mmCIF file with all atom_site columns, C-alpha atoms in Angstrom:
data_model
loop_
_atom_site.group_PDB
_atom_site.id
_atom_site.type_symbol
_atom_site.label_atom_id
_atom_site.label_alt_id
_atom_site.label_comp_id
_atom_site.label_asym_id
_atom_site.label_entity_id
_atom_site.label_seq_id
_atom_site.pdbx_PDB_ins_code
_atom_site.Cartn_x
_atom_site.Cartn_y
_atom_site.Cartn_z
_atom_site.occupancy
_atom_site.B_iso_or_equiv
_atom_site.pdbx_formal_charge
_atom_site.auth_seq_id
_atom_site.auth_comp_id
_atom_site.auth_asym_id
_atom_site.auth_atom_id
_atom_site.pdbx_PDB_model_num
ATOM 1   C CA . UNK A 1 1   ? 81.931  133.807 94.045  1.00 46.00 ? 10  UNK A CA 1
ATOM 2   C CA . UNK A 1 2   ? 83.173  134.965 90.696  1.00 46.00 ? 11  UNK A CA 1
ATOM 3   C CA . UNK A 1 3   ? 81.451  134.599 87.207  1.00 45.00 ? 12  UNK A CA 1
ATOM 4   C CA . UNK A 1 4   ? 83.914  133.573 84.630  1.00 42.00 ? 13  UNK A CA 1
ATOM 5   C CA . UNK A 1 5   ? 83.598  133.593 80.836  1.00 45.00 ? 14  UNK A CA 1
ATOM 6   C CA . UNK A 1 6   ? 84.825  131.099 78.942  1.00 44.00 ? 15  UNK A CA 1
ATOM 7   C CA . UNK A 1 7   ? 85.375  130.027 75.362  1.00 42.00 ? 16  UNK A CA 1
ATOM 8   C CA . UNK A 1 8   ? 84.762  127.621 73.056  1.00 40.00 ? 17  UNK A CA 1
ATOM 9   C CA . UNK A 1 9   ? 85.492  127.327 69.162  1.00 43.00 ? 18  UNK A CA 1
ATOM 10  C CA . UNK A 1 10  ? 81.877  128.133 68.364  1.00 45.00 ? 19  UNK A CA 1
ATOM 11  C CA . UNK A 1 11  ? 82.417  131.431 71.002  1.00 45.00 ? 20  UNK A CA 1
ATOM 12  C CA . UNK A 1 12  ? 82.172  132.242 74.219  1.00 43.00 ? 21  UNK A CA 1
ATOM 13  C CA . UNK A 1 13  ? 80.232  130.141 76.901  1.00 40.00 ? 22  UNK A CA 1
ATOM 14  C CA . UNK A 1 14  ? 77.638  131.309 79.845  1.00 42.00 ? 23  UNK A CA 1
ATOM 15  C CA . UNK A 1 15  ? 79.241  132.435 82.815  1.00 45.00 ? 24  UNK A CA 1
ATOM 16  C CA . UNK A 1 16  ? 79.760  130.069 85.131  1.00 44.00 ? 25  UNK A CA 1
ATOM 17  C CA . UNK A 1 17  ? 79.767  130.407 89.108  1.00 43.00 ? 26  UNK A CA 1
ATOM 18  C CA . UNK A 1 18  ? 83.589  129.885 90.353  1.00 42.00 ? 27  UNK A CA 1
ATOM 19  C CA . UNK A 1 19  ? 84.922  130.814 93.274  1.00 44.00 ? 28  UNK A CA 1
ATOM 20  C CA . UNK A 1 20  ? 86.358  134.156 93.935  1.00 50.00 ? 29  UNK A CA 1
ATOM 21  C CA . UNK A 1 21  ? 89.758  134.120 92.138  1.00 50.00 ? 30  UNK A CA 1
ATOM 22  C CA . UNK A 1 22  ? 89.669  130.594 90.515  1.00 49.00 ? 31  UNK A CA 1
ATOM 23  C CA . UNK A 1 23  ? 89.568  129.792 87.020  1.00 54.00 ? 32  UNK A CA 1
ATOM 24  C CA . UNK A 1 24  ? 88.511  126.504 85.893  1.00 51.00 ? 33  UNK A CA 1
ATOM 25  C CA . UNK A 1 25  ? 91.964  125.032 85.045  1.00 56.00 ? 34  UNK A CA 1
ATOM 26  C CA . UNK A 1 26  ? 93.317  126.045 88.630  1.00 50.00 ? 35  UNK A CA 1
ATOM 27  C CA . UNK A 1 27  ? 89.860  123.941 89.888  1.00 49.00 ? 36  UNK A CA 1
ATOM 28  C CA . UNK A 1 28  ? 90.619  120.804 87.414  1.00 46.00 ? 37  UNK A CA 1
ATOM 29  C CA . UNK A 1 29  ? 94.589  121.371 88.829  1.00 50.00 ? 38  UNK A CA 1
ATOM 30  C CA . UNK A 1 30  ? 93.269  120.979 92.307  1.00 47.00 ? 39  UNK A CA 1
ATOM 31  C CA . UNK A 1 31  ? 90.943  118.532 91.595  1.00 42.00 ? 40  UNK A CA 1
ATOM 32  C CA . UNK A 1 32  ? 94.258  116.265 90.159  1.00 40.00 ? 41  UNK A CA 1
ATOM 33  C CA . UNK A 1 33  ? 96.281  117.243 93.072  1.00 45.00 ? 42  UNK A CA 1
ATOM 34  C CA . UNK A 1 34  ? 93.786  115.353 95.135  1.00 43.00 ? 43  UNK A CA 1
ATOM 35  C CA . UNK A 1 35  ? 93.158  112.732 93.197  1.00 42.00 ? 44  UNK A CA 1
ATOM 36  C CA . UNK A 1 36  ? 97.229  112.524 92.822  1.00 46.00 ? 45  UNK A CA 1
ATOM 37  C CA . UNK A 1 37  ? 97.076  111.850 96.905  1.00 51.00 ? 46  UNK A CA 1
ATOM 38  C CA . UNK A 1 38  ? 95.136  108.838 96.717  1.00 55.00 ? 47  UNK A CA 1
ATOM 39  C CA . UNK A 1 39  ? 97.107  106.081 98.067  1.00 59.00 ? 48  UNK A CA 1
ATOM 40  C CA . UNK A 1 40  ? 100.429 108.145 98.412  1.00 68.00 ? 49  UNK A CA 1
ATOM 41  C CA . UNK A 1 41  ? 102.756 107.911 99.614  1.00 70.00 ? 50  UNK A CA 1
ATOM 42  C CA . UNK A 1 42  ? 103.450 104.300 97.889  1.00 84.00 ? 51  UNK A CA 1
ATOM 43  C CA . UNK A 1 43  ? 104.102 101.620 100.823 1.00 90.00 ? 52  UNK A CA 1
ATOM 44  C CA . UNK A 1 44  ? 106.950 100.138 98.445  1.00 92.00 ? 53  UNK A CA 1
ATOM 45  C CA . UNK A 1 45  ? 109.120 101.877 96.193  1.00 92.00 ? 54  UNK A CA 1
ATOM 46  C CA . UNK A 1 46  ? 109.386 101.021 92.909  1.00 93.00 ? 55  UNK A CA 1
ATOM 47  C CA . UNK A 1 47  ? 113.086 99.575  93.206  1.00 94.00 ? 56  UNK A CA 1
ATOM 48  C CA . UNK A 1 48  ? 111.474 98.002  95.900  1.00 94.00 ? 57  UNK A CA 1
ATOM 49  C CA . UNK A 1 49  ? 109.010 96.183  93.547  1.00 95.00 ? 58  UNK A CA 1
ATOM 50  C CA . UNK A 1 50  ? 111.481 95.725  90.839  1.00 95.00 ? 59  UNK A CA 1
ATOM 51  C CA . UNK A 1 51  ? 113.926 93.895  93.453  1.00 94.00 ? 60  UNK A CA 1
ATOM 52  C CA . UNK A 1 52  ? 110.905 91.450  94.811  1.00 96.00 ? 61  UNK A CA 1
ATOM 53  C CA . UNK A 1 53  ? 109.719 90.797  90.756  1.00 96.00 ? 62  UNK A CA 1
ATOM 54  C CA . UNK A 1 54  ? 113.173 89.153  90.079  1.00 96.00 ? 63  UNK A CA 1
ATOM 55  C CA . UNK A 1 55  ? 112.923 86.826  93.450  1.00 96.00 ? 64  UNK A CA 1
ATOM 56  C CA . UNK A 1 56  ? 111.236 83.267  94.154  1.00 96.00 ? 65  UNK A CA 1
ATOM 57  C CA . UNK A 1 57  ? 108.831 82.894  96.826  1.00 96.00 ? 66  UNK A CA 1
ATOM 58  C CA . UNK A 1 58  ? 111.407 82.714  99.514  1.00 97.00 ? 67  UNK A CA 1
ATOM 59  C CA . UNK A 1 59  ? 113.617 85.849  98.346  1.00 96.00 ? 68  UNK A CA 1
ATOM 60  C CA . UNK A 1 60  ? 110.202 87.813  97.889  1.00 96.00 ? 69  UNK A CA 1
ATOM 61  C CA . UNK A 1 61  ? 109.385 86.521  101.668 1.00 96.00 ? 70  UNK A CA 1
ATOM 62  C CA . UNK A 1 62  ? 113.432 88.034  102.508 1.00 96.00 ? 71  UNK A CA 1
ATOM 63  C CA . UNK A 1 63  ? 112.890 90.888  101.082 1.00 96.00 ? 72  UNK A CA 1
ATOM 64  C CA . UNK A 1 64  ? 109.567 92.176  102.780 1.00 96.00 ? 73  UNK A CA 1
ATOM 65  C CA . UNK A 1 65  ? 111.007 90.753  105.979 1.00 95.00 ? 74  UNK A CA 1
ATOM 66  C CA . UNK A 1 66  ? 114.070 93.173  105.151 1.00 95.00 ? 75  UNK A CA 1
ATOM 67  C CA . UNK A 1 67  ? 111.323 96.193  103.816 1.00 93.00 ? 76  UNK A CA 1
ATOM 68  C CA . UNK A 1 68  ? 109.380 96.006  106.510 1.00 93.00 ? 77  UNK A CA 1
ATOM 69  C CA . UNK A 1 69  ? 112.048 95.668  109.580 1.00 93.00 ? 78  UNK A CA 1
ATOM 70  C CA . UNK A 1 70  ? 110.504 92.310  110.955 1.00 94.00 ? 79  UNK A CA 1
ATOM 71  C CA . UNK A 1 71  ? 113.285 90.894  113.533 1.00 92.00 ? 80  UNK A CA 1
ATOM 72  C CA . UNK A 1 72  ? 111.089 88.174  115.774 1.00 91.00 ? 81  UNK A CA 1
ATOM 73  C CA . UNK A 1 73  ? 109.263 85.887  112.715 1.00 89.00 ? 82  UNK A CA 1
ATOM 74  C CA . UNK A 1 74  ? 110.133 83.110  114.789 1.00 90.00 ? 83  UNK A CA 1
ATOM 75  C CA . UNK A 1 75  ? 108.212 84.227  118.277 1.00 88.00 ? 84  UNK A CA 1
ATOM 76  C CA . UNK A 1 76  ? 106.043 87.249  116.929 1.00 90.00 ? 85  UNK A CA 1
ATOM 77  C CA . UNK A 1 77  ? 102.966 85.814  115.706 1.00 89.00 ? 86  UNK A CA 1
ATOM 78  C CA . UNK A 1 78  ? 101.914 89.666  114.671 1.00 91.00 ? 87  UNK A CA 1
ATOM 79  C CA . UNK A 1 79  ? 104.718 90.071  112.573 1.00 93.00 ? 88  UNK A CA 1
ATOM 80  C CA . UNK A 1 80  ? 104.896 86.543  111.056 1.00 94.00 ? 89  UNK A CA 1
ATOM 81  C CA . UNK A 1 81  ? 100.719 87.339  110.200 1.00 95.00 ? 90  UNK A CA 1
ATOM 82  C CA . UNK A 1 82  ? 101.454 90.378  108.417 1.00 96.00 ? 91  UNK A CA 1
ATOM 83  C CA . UNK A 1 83  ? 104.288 89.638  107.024 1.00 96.00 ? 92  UNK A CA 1
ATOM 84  C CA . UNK A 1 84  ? 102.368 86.076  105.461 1.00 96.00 ? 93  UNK A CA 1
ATOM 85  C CA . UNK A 1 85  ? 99.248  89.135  104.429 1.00 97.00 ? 94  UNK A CA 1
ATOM 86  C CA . UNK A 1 86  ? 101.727 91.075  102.620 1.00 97.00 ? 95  UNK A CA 1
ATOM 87  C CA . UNK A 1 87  ? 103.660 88.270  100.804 1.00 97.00 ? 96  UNK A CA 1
ATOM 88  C CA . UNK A 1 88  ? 100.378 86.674  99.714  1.00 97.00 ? 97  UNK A CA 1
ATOM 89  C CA . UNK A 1 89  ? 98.979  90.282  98.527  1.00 97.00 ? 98  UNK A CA 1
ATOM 90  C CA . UNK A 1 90  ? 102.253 90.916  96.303  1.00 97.00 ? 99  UNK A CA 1
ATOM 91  C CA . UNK A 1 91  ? 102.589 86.998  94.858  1.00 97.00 ? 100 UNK A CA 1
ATOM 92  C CA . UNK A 1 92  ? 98.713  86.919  94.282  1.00 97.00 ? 101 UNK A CA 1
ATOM 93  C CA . UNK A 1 93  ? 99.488  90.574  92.224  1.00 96.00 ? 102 UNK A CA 1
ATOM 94  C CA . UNK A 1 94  ? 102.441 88.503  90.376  1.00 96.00 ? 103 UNK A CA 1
ATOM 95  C CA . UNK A 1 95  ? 99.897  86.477  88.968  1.00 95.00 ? 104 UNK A CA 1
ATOM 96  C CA . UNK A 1 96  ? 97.671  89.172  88.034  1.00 96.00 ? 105 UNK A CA 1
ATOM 97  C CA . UNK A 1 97  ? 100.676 90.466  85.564  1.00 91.00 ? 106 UNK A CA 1
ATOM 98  C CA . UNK A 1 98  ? 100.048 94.103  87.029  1.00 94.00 ? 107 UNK A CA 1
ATOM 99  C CA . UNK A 1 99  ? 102.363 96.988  85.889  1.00 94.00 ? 108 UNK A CA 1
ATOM 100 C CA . UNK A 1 100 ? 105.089 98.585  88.670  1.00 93.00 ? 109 UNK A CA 1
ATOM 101 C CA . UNK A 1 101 ? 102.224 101.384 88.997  1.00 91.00 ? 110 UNK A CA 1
ATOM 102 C CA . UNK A 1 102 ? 99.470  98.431  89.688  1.00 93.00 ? 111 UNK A CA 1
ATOM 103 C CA . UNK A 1 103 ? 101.489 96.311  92.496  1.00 94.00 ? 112 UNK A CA 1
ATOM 104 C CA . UNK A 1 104 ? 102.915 99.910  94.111  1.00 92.00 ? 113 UNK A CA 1
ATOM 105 C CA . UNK A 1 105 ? 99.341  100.763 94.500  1.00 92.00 ? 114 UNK A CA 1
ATOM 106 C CA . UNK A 1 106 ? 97.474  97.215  95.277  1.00 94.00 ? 115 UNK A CA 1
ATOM 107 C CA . UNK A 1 107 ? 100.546 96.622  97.710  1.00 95.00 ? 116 UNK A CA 1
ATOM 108 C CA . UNK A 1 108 ? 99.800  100.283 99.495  1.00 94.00 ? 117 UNK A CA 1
ATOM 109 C CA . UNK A 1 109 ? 96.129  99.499  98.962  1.00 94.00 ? 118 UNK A CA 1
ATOM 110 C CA . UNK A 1 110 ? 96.842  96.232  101.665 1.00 96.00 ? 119 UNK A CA 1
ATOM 111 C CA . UNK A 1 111 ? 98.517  98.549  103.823 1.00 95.00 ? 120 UNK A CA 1
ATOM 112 C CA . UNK A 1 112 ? 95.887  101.494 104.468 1.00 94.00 ? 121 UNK A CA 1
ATOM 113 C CA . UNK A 1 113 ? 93.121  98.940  104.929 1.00 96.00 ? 122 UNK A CA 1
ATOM 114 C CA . UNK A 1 114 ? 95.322  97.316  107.597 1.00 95.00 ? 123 UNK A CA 1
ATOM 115 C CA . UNK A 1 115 ? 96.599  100.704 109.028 1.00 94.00 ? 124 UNK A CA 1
ATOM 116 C CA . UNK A 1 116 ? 92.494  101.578 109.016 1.00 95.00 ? 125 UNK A CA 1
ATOM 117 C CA . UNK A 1 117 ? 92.068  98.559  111.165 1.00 95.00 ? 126 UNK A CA 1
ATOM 118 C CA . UNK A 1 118 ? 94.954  99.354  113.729 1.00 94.00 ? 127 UNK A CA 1
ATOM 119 C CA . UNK A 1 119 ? 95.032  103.159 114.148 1.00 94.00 ? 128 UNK A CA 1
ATOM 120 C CA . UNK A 1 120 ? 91.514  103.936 112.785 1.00 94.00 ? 129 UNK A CA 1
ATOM 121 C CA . UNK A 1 121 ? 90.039  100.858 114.504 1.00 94.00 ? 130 UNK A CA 1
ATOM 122 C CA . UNK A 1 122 ? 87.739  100.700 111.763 1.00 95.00 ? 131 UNK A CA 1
ATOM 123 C CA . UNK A 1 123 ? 85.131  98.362  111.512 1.00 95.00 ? 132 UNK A CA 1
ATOM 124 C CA . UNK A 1 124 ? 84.486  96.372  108.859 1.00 96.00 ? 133 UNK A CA 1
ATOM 125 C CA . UNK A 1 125 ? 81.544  97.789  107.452 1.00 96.00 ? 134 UNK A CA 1
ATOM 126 C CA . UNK A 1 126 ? 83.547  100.773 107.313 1.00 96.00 ? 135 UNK A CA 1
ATOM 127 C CA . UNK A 1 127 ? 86.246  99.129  105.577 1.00 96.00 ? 136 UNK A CA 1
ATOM 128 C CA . UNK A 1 128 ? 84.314  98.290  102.467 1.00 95.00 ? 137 UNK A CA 1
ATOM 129 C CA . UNK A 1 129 ? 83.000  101.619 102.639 1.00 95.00 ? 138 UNK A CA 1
ATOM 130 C CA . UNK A 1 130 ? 86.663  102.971 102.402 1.00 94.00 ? 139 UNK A CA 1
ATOM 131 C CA . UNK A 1 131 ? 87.421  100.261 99.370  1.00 94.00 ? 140 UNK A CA 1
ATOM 132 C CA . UNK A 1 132 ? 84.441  101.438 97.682  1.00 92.00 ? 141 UNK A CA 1
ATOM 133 C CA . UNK A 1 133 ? 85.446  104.853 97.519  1.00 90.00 ? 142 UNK A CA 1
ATOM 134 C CA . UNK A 1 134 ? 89.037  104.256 96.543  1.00 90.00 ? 143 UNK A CA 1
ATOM 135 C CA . UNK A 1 135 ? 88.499  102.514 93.955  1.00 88.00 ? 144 UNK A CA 1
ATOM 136 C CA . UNK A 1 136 ? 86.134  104.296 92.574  1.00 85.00 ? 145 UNK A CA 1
ATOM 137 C CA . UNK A 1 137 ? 88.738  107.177 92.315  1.00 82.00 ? 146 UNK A CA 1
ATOM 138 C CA . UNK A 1 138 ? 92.118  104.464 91.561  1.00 77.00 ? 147 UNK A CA 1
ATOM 139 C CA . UNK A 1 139 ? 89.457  101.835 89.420  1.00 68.00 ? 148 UNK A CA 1
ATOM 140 C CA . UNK A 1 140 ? 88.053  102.091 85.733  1.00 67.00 ? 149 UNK A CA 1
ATOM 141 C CA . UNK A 1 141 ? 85.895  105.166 85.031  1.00 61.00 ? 150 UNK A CA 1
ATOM 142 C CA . UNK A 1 142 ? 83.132  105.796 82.324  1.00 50.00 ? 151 UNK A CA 1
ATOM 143 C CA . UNK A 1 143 ? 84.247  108.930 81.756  1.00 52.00 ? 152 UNK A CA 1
ATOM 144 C CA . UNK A 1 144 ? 86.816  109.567 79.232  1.00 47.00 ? 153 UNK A CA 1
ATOM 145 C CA . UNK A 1 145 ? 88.374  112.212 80.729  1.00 46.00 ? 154 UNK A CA 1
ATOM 146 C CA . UNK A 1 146 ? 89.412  110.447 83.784  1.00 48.00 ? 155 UNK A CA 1
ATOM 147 C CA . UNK A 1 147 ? 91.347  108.142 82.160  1.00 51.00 ? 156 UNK A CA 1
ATOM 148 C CA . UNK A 1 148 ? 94.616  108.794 83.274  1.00 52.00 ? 157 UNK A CA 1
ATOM 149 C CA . UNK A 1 149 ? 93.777  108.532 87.245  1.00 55.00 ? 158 UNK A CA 1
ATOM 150 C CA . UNK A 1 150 ? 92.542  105.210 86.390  1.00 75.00 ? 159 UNK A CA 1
ATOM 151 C CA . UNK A 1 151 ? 94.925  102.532 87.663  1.00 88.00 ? 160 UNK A CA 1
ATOM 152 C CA . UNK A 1 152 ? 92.923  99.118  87.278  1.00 90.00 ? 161 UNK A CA 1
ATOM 153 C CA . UNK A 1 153 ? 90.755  98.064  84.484  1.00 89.00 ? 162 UNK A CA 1
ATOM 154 C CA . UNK A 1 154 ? 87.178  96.229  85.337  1.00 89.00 ? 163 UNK A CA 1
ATOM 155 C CA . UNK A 1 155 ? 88.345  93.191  85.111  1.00 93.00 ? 164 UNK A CA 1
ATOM 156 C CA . UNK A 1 156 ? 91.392  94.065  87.664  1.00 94.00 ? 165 UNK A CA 1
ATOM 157 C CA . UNK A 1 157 ? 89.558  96.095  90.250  1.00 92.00 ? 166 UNK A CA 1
ATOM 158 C CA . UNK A 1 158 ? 87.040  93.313  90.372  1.00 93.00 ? 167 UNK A CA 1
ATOM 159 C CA . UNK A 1 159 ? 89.781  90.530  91.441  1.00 96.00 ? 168 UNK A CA 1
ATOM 160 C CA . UNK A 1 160 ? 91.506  93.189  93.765  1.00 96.00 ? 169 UNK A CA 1
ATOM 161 C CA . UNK A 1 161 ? 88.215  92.982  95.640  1.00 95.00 ? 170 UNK A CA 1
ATOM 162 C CA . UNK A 1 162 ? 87.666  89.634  95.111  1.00 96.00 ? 171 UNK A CA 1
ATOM 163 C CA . UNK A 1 163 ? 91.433  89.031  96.772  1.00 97.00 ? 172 UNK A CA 1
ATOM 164 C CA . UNK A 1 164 ? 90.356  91.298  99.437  1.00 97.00 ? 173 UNK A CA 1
ATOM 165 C CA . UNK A 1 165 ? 87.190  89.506  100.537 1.00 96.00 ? 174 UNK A CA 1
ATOM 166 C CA . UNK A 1 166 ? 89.053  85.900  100.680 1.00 96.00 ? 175 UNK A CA 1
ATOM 167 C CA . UNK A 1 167 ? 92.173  87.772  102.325 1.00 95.00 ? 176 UNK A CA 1
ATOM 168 C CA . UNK A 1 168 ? 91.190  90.071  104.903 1.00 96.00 ? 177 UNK A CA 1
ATOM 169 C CA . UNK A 1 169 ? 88.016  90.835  105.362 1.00 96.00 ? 178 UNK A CA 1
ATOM 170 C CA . UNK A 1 170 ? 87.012  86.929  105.706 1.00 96.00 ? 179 UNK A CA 1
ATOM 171 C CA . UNK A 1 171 ? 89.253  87.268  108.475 1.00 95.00 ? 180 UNK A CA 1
ATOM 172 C CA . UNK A 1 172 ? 88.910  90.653  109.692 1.00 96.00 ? 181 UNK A CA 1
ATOM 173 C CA . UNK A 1 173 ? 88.031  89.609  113.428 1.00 94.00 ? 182 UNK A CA 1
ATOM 174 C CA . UNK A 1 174 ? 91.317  87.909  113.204 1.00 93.00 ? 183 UNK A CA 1
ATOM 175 C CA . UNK A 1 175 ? 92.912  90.583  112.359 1.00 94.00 ? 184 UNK A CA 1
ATOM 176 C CA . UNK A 1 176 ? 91.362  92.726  115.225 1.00 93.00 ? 185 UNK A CA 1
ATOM 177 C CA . UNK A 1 177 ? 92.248  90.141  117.573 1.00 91.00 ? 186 UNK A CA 1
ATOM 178 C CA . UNK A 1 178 ? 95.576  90.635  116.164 1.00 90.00 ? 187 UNK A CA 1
ATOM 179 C CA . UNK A 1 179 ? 95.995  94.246  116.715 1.00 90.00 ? 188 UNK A CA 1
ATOM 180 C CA . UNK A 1 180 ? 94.076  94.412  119.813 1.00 89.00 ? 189 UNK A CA 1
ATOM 181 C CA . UNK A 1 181 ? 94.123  91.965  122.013 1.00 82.00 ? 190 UNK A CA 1
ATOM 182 C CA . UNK A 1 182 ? 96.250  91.234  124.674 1.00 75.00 ? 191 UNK A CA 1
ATOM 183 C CA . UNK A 1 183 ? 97.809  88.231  124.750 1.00 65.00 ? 192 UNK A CA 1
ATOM 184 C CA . UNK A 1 184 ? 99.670  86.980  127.503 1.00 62.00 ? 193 UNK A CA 1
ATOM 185 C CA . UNK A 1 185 ? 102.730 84.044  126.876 1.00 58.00 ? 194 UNK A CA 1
ATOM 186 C CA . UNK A 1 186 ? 101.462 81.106  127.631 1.00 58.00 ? 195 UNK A CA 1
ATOM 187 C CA . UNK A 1 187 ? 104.240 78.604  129.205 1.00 55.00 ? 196 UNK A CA 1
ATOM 188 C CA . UNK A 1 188 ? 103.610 74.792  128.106 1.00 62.00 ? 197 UNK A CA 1
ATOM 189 C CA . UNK A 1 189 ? 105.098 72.453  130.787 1.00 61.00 ? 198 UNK A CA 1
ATOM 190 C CA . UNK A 1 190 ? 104.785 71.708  134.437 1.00 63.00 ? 199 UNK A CA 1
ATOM 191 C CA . UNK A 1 191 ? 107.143 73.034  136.976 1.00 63.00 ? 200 UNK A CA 1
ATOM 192 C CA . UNK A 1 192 ? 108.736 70.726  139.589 1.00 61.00 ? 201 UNK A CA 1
#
């Protein structure tokens, strides 16, 4: 590790330990670049969101059916679940008046947690831990100079994980059933 000098209008401060060929705008650079990778890449594209704003309930149904590549609603109960998660996530963010920014990252928001669940196999004590700590980095901040990472005011990040709790994680062992359980068709009917 390096010390570096820097200044201030008053004159120069104490040296302070950086690493070895770092300065401490290439640190606050790197420390945006990960904050920047937070919920990236976005799960729906803004045109994407701009397309479902102007539908009804049905045409915002179509289109994530479309988005999402969902061919068997009508004998898939996987895909007719998730698709029903992800058109209740966006129309519950309707009401919630959020900004493009707000429903690309509350939309990709519902889709980590579930791709936590079915490649992660998280539990859901882990979960909330996972919430926790992204929205502390995407949620309000009481420090000034964080404000432009911050994506959701109190007020919002509190009903995004008041949504959460009523949407999936009261039902998070249905969800795991979901993803990992077999099931096996079941034929209804007798066979003469």
């Amino acid at each position: 590790m390096a010390a570096s000098v820097g200044t201030t209008p008053g004159g120069t401060t104490p040296a302070g330990m950086t690493p070895a060929g770092t300065t401490p705008e290439s640190e606050k650079d790197t420390e945006f670049q990960e904050r920047e990778k937070i919920l990236c890449p976005d799960f729906l594209s803004v045109a994407q969101i701009t397309e479902m704003l102007a539908e009804d309930v049905d045409g915002v149904q179509q289109k994530l059916e479309k988005f999402l590549n969902f061919r068997n609603l009508q004998t898939c109960l996987k895909e007719a679940s998730l698709l029903d998660y992800y058109v209740s996530g966006f129309l519950w963010a309707r009401g919630m008046d959020f900004s493009i920014i707000q429903y690309s990252k509350f939309m990709t928001l519902l889709d980590m947690l579930l791709h936590n669940l079915r490649t992660l196999h998280m539990s859901l004590e882990d979960s909330i831990k996972w919430l926790r700590e992204v929205m502390a980095e995407i949620g309000p901040s009481h420090s000034q100079k964080n404000e432009e990472w911050n994506i959701f005011d109190v007020k919002q990040a509190n009903a995004v994980v008041d949504y959460l709790k009523i949407s999936l994680f009261q039902h998070y062992k249905l969800y795991e059933f979901l993803f990992f359980s077999a099931r096996e068709e079941i034929v209804i009917g007798t066979e003469k």
